[in-house]
mmCIF file of C-alpha atoms and ligand atoms in Angstrom:
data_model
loop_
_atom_site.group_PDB
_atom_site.id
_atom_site.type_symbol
_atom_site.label_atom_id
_atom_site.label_comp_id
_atom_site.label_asym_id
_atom_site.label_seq_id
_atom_site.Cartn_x
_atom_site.Cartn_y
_atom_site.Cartn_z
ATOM 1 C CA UNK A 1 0.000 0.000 0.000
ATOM 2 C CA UNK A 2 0.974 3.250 -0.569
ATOM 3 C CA UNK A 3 0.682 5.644 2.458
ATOM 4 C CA UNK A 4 0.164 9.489 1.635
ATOM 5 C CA UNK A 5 2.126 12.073 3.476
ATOM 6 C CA UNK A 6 1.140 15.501 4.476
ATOM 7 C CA UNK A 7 2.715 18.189 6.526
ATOM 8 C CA UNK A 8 0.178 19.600 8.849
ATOM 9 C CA UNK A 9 0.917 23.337 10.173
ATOM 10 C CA UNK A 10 -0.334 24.014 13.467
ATOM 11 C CA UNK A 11 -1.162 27.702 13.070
ATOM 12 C CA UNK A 12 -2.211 27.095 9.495
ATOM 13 C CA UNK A 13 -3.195 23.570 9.341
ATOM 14 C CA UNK A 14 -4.166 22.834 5.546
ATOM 15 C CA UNK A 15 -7.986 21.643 5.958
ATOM 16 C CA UNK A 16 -7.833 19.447 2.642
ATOM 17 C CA UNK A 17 -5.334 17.376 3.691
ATOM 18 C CA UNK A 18 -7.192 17.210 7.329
ATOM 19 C CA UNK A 19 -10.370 16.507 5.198
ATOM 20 C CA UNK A 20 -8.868 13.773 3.049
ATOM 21 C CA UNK A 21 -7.739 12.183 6.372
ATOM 22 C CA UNK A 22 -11.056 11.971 7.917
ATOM 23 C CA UNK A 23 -12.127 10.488 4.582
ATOM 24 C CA UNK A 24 -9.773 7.736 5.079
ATOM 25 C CA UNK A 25 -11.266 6.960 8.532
ATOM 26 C CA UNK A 26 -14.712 7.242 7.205
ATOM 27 C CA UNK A 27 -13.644 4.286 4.876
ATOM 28 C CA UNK A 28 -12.700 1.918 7.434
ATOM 29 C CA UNK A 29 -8.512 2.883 6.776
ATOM 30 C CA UNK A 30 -6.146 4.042 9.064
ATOM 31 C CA UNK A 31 -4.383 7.418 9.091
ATOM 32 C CA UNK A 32 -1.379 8.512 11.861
ATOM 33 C CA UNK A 33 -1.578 11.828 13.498
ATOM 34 C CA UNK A 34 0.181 14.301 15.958
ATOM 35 C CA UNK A 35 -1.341 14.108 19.220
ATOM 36 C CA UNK A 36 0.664 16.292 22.332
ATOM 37 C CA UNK A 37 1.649 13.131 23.998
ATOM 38 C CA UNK A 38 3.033 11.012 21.126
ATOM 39 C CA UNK A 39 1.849 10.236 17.610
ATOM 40 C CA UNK A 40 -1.233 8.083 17.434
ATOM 41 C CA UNK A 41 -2.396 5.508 14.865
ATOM 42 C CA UNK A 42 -5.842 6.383 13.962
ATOM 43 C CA UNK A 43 -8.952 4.017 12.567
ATOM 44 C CA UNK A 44 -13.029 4.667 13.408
ATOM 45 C CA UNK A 45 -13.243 3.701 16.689
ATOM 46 C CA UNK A 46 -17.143 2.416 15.826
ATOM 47 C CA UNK A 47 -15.630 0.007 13.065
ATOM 48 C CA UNK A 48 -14.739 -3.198 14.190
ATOM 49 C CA UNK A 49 -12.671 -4.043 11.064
ATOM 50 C CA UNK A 50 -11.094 -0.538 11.369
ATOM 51 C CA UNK A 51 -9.651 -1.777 15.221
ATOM 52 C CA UNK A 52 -8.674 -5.230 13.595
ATOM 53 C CA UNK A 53 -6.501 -2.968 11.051
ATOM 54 C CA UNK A 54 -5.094 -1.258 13.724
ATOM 55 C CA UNK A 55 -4.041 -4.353 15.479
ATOM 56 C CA UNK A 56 -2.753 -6.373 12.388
ATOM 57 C CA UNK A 57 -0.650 -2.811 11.535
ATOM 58 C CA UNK A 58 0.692 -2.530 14.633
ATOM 59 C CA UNK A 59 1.761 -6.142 15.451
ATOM 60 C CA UNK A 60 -0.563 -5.878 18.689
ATOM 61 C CA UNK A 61 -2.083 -8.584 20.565
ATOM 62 C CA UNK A 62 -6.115 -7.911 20.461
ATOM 63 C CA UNK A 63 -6.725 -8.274 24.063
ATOM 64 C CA UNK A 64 -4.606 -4.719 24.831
ATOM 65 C CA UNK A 65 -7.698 -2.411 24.627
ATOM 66 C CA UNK A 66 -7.608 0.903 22.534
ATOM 67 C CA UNK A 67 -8.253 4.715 23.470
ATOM 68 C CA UNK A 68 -11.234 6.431 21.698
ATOM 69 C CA UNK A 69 -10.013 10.275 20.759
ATOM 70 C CA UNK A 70 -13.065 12.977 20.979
ATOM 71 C CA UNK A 71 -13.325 16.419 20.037
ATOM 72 C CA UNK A 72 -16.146 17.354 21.649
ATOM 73 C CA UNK A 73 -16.983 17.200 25.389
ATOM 74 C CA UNK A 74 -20.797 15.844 24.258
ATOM 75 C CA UNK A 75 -19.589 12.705 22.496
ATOM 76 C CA UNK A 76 -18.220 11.126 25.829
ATOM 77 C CA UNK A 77 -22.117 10.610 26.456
ATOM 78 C CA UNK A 78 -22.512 8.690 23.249
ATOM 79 C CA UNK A 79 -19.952 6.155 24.254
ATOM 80 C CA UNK A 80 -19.730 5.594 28.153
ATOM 81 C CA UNK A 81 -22.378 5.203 30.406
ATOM 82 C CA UNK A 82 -22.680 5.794 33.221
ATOM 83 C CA UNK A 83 -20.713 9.215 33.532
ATOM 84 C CA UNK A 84 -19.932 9.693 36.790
ATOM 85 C CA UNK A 85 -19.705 13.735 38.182
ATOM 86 C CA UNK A 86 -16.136 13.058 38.631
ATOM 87 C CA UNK A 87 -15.496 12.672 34.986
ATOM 88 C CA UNK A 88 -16.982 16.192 34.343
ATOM 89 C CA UNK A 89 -14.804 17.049 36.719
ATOM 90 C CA UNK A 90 -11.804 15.952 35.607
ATOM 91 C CA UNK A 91 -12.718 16.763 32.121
ATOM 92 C CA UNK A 92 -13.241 20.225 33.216
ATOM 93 C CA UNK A 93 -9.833 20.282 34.881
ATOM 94 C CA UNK A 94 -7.989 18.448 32.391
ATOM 95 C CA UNK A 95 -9.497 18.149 28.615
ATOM 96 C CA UNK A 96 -9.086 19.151 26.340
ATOM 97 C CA UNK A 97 -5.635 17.319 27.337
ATOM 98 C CA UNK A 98 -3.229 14.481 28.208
ATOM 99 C CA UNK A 99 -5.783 12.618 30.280
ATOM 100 C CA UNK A 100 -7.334 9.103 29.800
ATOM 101 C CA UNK A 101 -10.519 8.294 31.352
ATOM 102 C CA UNK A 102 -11.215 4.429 31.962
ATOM 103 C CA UNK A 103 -15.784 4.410 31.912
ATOM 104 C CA UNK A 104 -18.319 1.646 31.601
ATOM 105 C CA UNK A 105 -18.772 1.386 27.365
ATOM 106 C CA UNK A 106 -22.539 1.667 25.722
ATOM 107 C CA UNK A 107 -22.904 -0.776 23.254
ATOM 108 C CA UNK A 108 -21.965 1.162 20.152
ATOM 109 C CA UNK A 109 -18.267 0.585 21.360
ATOM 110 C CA UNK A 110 -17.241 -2.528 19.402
ATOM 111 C CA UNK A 111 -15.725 -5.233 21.696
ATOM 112 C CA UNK A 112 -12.853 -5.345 19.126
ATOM 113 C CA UNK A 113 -11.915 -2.131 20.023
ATOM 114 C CA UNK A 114 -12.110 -1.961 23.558
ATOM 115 C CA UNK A 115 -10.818 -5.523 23.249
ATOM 116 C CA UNK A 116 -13.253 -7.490 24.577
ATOM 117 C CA UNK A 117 -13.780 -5.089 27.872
ATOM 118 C CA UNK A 118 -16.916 -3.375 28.638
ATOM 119 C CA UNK A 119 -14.971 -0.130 29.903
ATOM 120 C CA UNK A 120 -13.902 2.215 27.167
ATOM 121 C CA UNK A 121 -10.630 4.798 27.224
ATOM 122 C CA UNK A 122 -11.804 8.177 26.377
ATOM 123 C CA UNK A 123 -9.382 11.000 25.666
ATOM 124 C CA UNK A 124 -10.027 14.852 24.276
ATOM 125 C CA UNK A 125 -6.754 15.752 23.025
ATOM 126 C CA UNK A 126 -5.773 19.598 22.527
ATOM 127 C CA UNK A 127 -3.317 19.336 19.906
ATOM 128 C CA UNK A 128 -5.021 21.639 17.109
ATOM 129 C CA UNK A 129 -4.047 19.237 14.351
ATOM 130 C CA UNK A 130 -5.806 16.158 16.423
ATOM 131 C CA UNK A 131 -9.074 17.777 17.361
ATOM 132 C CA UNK A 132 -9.648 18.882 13.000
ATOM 133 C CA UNK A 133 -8.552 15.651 12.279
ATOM 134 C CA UNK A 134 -10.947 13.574 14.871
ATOM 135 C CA UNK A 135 -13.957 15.907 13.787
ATOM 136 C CA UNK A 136 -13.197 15.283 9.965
ATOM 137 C CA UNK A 137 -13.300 11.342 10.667
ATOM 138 C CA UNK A 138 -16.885 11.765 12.512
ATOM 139 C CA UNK A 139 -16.101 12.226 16.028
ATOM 140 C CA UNK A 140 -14.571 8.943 17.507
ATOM 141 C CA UNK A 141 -10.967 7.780 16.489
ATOM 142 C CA UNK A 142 -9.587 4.688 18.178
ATOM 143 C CA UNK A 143 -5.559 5.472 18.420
ATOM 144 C CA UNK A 144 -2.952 3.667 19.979
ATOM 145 C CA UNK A 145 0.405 5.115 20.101
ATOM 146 C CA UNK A 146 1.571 4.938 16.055
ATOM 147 C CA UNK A 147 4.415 2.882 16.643
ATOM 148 C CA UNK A 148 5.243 -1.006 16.048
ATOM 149 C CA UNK A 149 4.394 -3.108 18.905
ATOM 150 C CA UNK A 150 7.247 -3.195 21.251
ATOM 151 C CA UNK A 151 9.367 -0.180 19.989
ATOM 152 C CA UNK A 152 9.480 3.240 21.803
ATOM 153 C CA UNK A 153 6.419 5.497 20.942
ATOM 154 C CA UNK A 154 7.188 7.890 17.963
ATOM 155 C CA UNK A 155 7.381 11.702 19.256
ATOM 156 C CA UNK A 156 8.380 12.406 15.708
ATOM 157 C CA UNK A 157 6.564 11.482 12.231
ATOM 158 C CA UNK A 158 9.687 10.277 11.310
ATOM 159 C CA UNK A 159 9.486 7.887 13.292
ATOM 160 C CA UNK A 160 5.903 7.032 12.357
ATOM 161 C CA UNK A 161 7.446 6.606 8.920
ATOM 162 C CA UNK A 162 9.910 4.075 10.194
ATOM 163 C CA UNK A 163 7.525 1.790 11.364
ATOM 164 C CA UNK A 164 4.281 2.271 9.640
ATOM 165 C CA UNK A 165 5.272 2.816 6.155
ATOM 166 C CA UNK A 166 3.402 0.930 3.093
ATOM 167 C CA UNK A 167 1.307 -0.620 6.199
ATOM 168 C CA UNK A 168 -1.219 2.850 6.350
ATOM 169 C CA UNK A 169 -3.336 5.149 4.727
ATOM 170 C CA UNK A 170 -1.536 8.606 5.398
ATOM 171 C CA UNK A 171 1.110 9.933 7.982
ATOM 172 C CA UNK A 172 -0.384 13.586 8.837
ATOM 173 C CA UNK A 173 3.185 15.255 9.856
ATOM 174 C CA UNK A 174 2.171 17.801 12.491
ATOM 175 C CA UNK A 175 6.667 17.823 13.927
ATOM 176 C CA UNK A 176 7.631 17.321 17.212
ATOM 177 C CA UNK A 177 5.283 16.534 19.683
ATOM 178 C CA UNK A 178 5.525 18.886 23.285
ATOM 179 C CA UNK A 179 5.170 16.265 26.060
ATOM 180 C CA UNK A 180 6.839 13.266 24.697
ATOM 181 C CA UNK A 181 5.207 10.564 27.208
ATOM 182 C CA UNK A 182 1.460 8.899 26.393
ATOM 183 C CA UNK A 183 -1.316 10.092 28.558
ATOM 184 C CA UNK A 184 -2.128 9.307 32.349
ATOM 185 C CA UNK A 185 -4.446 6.778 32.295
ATOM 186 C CA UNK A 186 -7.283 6.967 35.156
ATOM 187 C CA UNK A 187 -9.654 4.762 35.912
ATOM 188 C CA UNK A 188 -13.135 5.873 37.067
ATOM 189 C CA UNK A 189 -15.041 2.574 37.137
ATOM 190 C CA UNK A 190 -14.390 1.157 40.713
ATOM 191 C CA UNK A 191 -14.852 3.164 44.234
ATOM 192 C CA UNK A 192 -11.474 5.107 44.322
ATOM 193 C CA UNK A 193 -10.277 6.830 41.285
ATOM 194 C CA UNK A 194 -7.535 4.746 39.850
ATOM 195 C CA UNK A 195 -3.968 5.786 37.875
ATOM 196 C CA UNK A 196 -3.307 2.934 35.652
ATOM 197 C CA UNK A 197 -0.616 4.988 33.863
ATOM 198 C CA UNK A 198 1.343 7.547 34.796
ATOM 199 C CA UNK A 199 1.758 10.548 32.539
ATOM 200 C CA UNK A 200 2.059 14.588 32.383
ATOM 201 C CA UNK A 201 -1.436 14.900 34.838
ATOM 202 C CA UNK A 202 0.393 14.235 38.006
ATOM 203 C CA UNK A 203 -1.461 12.330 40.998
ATOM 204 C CA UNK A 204 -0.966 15.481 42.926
ATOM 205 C CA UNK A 205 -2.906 17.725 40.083
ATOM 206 C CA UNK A 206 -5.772 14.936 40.041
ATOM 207 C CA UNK A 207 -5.996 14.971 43.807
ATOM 208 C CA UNK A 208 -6.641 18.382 43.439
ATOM 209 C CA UNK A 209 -9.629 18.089 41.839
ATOM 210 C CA UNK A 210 -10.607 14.407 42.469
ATOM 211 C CA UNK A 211 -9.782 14.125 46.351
ATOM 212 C CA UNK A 212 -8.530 10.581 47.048
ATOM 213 C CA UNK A 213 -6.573 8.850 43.879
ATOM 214 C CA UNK A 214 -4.697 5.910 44.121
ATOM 215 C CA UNK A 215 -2.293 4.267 42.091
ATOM 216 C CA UNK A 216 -1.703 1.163 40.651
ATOM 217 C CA UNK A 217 0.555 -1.169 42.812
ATOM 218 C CA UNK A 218 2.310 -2.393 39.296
ATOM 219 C CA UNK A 219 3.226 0.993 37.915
ATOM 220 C CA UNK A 220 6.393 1.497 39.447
ATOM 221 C CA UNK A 221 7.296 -2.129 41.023
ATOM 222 C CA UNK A 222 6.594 -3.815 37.716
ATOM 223 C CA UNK A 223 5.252 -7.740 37.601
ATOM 224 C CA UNK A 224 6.329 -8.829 40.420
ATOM 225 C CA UNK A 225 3.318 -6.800 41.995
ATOM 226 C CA UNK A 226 0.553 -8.206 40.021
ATOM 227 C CA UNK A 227 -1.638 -8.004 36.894
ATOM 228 C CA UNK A 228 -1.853 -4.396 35.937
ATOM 229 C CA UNK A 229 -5.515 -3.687 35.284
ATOM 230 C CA UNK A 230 -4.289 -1.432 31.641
ATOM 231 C CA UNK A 231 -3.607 -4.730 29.900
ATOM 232 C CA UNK A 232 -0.910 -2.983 27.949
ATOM 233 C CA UNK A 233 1.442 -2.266 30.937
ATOM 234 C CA UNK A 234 1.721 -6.137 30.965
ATOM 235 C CA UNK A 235 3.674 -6.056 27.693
ATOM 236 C CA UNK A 236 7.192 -5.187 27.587
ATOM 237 C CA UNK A 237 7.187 -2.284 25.660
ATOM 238 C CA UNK A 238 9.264 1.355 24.936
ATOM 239 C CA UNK A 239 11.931 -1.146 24.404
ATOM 240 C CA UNK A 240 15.329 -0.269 22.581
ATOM 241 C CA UNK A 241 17.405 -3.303 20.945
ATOM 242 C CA UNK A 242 20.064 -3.097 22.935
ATOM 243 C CA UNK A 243 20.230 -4.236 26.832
ATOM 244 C CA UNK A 244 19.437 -1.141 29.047
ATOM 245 C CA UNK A 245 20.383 -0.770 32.801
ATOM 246 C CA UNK A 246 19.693 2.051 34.936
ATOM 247 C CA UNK A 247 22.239 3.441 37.478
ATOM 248 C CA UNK A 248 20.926 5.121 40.469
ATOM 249 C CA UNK A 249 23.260 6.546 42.978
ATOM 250 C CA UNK A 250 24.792 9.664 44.736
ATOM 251 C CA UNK A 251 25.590 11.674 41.066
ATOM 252 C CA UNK A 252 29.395 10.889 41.206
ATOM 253 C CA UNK A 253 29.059 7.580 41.939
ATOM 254 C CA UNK A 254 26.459 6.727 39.446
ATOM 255 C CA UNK A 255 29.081 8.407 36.897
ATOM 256 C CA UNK A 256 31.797 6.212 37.654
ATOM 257 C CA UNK A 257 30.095 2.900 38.014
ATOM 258 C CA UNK A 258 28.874 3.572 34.288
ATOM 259 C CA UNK A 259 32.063 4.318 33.623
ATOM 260 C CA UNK A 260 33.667 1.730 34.501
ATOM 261 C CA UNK A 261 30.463 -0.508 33.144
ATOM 262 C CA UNK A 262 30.910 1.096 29.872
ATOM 263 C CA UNK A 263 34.890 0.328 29.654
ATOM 264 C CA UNK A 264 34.417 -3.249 30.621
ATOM 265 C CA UNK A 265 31.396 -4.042 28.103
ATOM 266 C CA UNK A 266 33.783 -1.957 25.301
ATOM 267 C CA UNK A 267 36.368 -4.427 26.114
ATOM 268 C CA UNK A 268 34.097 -7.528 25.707
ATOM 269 C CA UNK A 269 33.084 -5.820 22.511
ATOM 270 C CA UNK A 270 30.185 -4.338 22.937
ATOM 271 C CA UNK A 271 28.228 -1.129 21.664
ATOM 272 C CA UNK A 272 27.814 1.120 24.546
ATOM 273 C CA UNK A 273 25.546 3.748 24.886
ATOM 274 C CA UNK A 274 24.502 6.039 27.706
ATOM 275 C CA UNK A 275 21.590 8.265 28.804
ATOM 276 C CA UNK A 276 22.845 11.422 30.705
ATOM 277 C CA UNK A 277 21.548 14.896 31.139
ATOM 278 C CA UNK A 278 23.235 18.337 30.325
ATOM 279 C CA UNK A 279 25.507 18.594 33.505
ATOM 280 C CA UNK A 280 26.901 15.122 33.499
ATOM 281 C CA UNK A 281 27.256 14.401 29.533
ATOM 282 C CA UNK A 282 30.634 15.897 29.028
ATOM 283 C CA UNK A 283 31.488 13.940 32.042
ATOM 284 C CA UNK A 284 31.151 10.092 30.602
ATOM 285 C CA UNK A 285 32.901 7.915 28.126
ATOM 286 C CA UNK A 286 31.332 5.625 25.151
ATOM 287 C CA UNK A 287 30.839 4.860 21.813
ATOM 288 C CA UNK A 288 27.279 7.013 21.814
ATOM 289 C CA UNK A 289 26.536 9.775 24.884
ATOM 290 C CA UNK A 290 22.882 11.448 24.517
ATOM 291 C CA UNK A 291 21.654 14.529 26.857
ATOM 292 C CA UNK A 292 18.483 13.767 27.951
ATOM 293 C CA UNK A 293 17.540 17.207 28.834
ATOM 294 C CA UNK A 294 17.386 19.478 32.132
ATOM 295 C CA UNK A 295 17.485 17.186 35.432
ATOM 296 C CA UNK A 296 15.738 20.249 37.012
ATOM 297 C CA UNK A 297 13.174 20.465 34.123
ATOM 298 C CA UNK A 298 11.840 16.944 33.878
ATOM 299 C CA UNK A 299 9.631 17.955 30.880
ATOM 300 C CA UNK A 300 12.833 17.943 29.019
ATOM 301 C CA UNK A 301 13.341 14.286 29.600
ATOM 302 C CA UNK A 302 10.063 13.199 28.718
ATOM 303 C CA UNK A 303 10.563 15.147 25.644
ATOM 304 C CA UNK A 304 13.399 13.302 24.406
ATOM 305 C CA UNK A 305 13.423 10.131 25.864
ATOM 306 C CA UNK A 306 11.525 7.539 23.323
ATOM 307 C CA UNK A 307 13.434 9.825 20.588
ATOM 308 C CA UNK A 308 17.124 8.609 22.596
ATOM 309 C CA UNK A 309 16.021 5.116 22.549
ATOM 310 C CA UNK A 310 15.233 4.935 18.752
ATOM 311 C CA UNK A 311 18.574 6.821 17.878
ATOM 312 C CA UNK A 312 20.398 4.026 20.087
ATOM 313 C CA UNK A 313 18.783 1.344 17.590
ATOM 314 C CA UNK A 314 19.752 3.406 14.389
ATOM 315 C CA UNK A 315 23.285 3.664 15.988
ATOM 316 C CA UNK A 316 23.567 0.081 16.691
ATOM 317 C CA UNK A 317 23.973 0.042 20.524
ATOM 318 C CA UNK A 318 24.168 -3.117 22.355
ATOM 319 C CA UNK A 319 24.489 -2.160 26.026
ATOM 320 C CA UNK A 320 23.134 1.072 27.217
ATOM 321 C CA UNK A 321 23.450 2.619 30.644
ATOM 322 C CA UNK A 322 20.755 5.212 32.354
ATOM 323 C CA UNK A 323 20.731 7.957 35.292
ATOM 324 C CA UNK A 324 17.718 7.678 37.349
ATOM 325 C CA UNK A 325 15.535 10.739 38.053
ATOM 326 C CA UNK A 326 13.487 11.351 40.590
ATOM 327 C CA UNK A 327 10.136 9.768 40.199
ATOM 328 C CA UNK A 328 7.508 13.060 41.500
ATOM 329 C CA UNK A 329 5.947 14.888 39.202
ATOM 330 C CA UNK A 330 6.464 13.758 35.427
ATOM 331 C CA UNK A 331 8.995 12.016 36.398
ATOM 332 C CA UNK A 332 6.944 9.163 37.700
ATOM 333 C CA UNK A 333 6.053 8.445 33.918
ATOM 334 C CA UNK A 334 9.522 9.318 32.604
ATOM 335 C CA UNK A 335 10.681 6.585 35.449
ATOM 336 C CA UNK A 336 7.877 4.521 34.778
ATOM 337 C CA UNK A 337 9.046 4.195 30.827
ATOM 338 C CA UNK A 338 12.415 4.097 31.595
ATOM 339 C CA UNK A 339 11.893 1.257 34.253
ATOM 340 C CA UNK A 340 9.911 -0.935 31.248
ATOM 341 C CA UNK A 341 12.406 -0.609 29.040
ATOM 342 C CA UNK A 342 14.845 -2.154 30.973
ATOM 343 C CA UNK A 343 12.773 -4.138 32.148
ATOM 344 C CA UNK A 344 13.191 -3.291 35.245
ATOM 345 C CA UNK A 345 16.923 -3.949 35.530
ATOM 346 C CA UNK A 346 18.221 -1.501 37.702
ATOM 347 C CA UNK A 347 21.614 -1.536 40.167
ATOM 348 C CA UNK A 348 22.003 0.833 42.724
ATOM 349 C CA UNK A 349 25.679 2.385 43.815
HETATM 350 O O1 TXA B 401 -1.156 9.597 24.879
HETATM 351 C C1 TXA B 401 -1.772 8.583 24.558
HETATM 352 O O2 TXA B 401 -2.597 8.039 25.321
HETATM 353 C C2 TXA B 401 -1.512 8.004 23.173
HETATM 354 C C3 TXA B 401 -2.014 8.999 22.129
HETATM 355 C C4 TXA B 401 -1.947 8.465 20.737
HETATM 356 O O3 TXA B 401 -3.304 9.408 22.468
HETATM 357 N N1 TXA B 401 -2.125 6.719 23.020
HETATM 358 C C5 TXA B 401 -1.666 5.607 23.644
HETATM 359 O O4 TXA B 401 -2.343 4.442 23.327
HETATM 360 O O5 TXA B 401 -0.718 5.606 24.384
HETATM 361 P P1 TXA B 401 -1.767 2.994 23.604
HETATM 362 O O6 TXA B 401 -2.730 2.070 22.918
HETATM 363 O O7 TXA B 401 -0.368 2.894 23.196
HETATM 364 O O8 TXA B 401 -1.938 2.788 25.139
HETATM 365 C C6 TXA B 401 -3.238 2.618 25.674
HETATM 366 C C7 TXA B 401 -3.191 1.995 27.042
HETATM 367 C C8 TXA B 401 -2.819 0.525 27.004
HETATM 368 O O9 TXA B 401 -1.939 0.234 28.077
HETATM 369 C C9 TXA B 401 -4.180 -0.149 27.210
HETATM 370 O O10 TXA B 401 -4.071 -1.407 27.792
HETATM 371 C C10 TXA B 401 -4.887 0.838 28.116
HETATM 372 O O11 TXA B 401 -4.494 2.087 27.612
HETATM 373 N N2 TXA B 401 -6.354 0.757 27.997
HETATM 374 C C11 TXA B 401 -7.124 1.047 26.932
HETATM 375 N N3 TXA B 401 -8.416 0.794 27.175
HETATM 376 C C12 TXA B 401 -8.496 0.335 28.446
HETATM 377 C C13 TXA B 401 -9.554 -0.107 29.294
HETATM 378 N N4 TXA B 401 -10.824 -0.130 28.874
HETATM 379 N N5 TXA B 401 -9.235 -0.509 30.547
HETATM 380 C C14 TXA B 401 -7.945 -0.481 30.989
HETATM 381 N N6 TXA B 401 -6.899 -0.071 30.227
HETATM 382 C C15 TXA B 401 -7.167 0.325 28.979
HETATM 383 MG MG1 MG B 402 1.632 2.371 23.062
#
């Protein structure tokens, strides 16, 4: 298949392309687009055959449930029922946004799409591009991050390219996405307001609004705490080819333990690779150093993270070391990533 490419300009976004898009979904094919998390792979979320597409394009197992995009706050009521006050709520608060809501599904939510749940994952996204686009298509897009299964989610549309071309539609190229990390994930169906995944809505800026929120014992302790309920954090995913490890320690310490793990692995051979931020790069050797951004402006991270991993696979990197950052704020998702792809190897100095 031949997939269609357009650059989308936020300020000026070209509304045939958008419209040609949503034409695409209307037909039951698939079309990637810039969300402000990550790029997602879109297909009608109200077409069953649409979510099989998106499954078979992907490589994904059909029992890891999709999110349904909106545009418009009135089309939650047309797919979940109940909605409970504290969904307006946190819609209020939060859409349009980076936030996932986890309600009961009416019936006109396929089973292959919410696969084979009876909750559904709503988000309202606020990237301009996203919101055309999902109103174009006729109001429901089921998207999962636009990548292959397993690989890092693509912040860029190059990396969309990578992975998904000749497999869809149309790429819409909308650059660099601003928060780099998929959405929080809450779910509203049981007593307590659930996170199932962390992401740029903090548990301190839903507790705000929400009261009591817990958290998902698996998010940050990984399997050996139990079935996560989002059937996707199961999977071992944002992975990079090569073997990660992350480092956490006083700063100098962590510095020369990856050090010294870097010379030995270069000795036996190995690739080496290493994830550092702007006050410690200069300050390592190996075959391939990245700066992951600001340690004081964890944003920055998130931004480049899945980006670093990818390079790291382009590069050929076998063995790749990582800081550790502190896990408040957005850092709990950039840890949370970062933790899955190594699956959860981590030594402490
Ligand atoms: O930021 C994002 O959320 C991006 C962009 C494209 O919007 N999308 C995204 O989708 O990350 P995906 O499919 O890569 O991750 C969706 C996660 C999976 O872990 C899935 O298991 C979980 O959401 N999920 C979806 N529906 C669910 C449901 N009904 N109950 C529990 N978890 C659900
Ligand atoms: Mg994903």
């Amino acid at each position: 298949m031949e997939t269609l490419y357009a650059v989308i300009d936020e300020k000026n976004p070209d509304m045939e392309q958008i419209k040609k898009a949503g034409e695409i979904i209307k037909k039951g094919g698939l079309v990637a687009f810039p969300t402000e998390t990550v790029y997602g792979l879109g297909g009608d979320a109200l077409n069953p055959e649409s979510s099989k597409k998106i499954y078979a394009a992907k490589g994904r197992p059909s029992d890891n449930p999709l999110i349904v995009h909106i545009s418009r706050m009135e089309d939650l009521y047309r797919i979940a029922d109940p909605v409970p006050e504290l969904a307006v709520k946190l819609a209020e608060a939060f859409w349009p946004g980076p936030l996932t809501m986890i309600l009961k599904k009416k019936s006109i939510v396929p089973e292959e799409t919410t696969g084979g749940l009876e909750t559904v994952a709503v988000r309202f996204p606020s990237h301009p591009a996203a919101r055309l686009f999902i109103e174009a298509a006729g109001g429901f897009v089921a998207a999962p991050s636009a990548n292959i299964s397993g690989k890092p989610s693509p912040t860029l549309a190059s990396h969309v390219k990578e992975d998904m071309e000749g497999r869809i539609e149309m790429i819409l190229d909308g650059g660099a996405v601003g928060i780099g990390v998929e959405s929080t994930i809450v779910d509203l169906t049981d007593k307590e307001p659930v996170i199932l995944r962390p992401g740029y809505v903090t548990k301190e800026m839903l507790t705000k609004v929400a009261g009591q929120v817990e958290v998902d014992r698996t998010i940050l302790q990984g399997d050996a705490a139990g079935k996560p309920k989002a059937p996707g954090m199961k999977y071992r995913h944002y992975a990079p080819k090569g073997d990660l490890t992350i480092v956490e320690g006083k700063q100098e310490d962590v510095i020369r333990e990856i050090n010294r793990l870097c010379a030995e692995k270069k000795a036996a051979g190995e690739k080496t690779g290493i994830i550092a931020t702007e006050k410690t790069a200069e300050l390592y050797a190996a075959d391939s150093i990245k700066n992951a951004g600001d340690r004081e402006k964890e944003e920055t991270i998130a931004q480049n993270l899945y980006r670093i991993l990818r390079e790291f696979d382009e590069e050929g990197i076998t063995v790749i070391y990582s800081e550790a950052f502190p896990a408040d704020g957005i850092g709990q998702a950039v840890m949370n990533r970062l933790l899955k792809a190594a699956g959860h190897h981590k030594i402490m100095v």
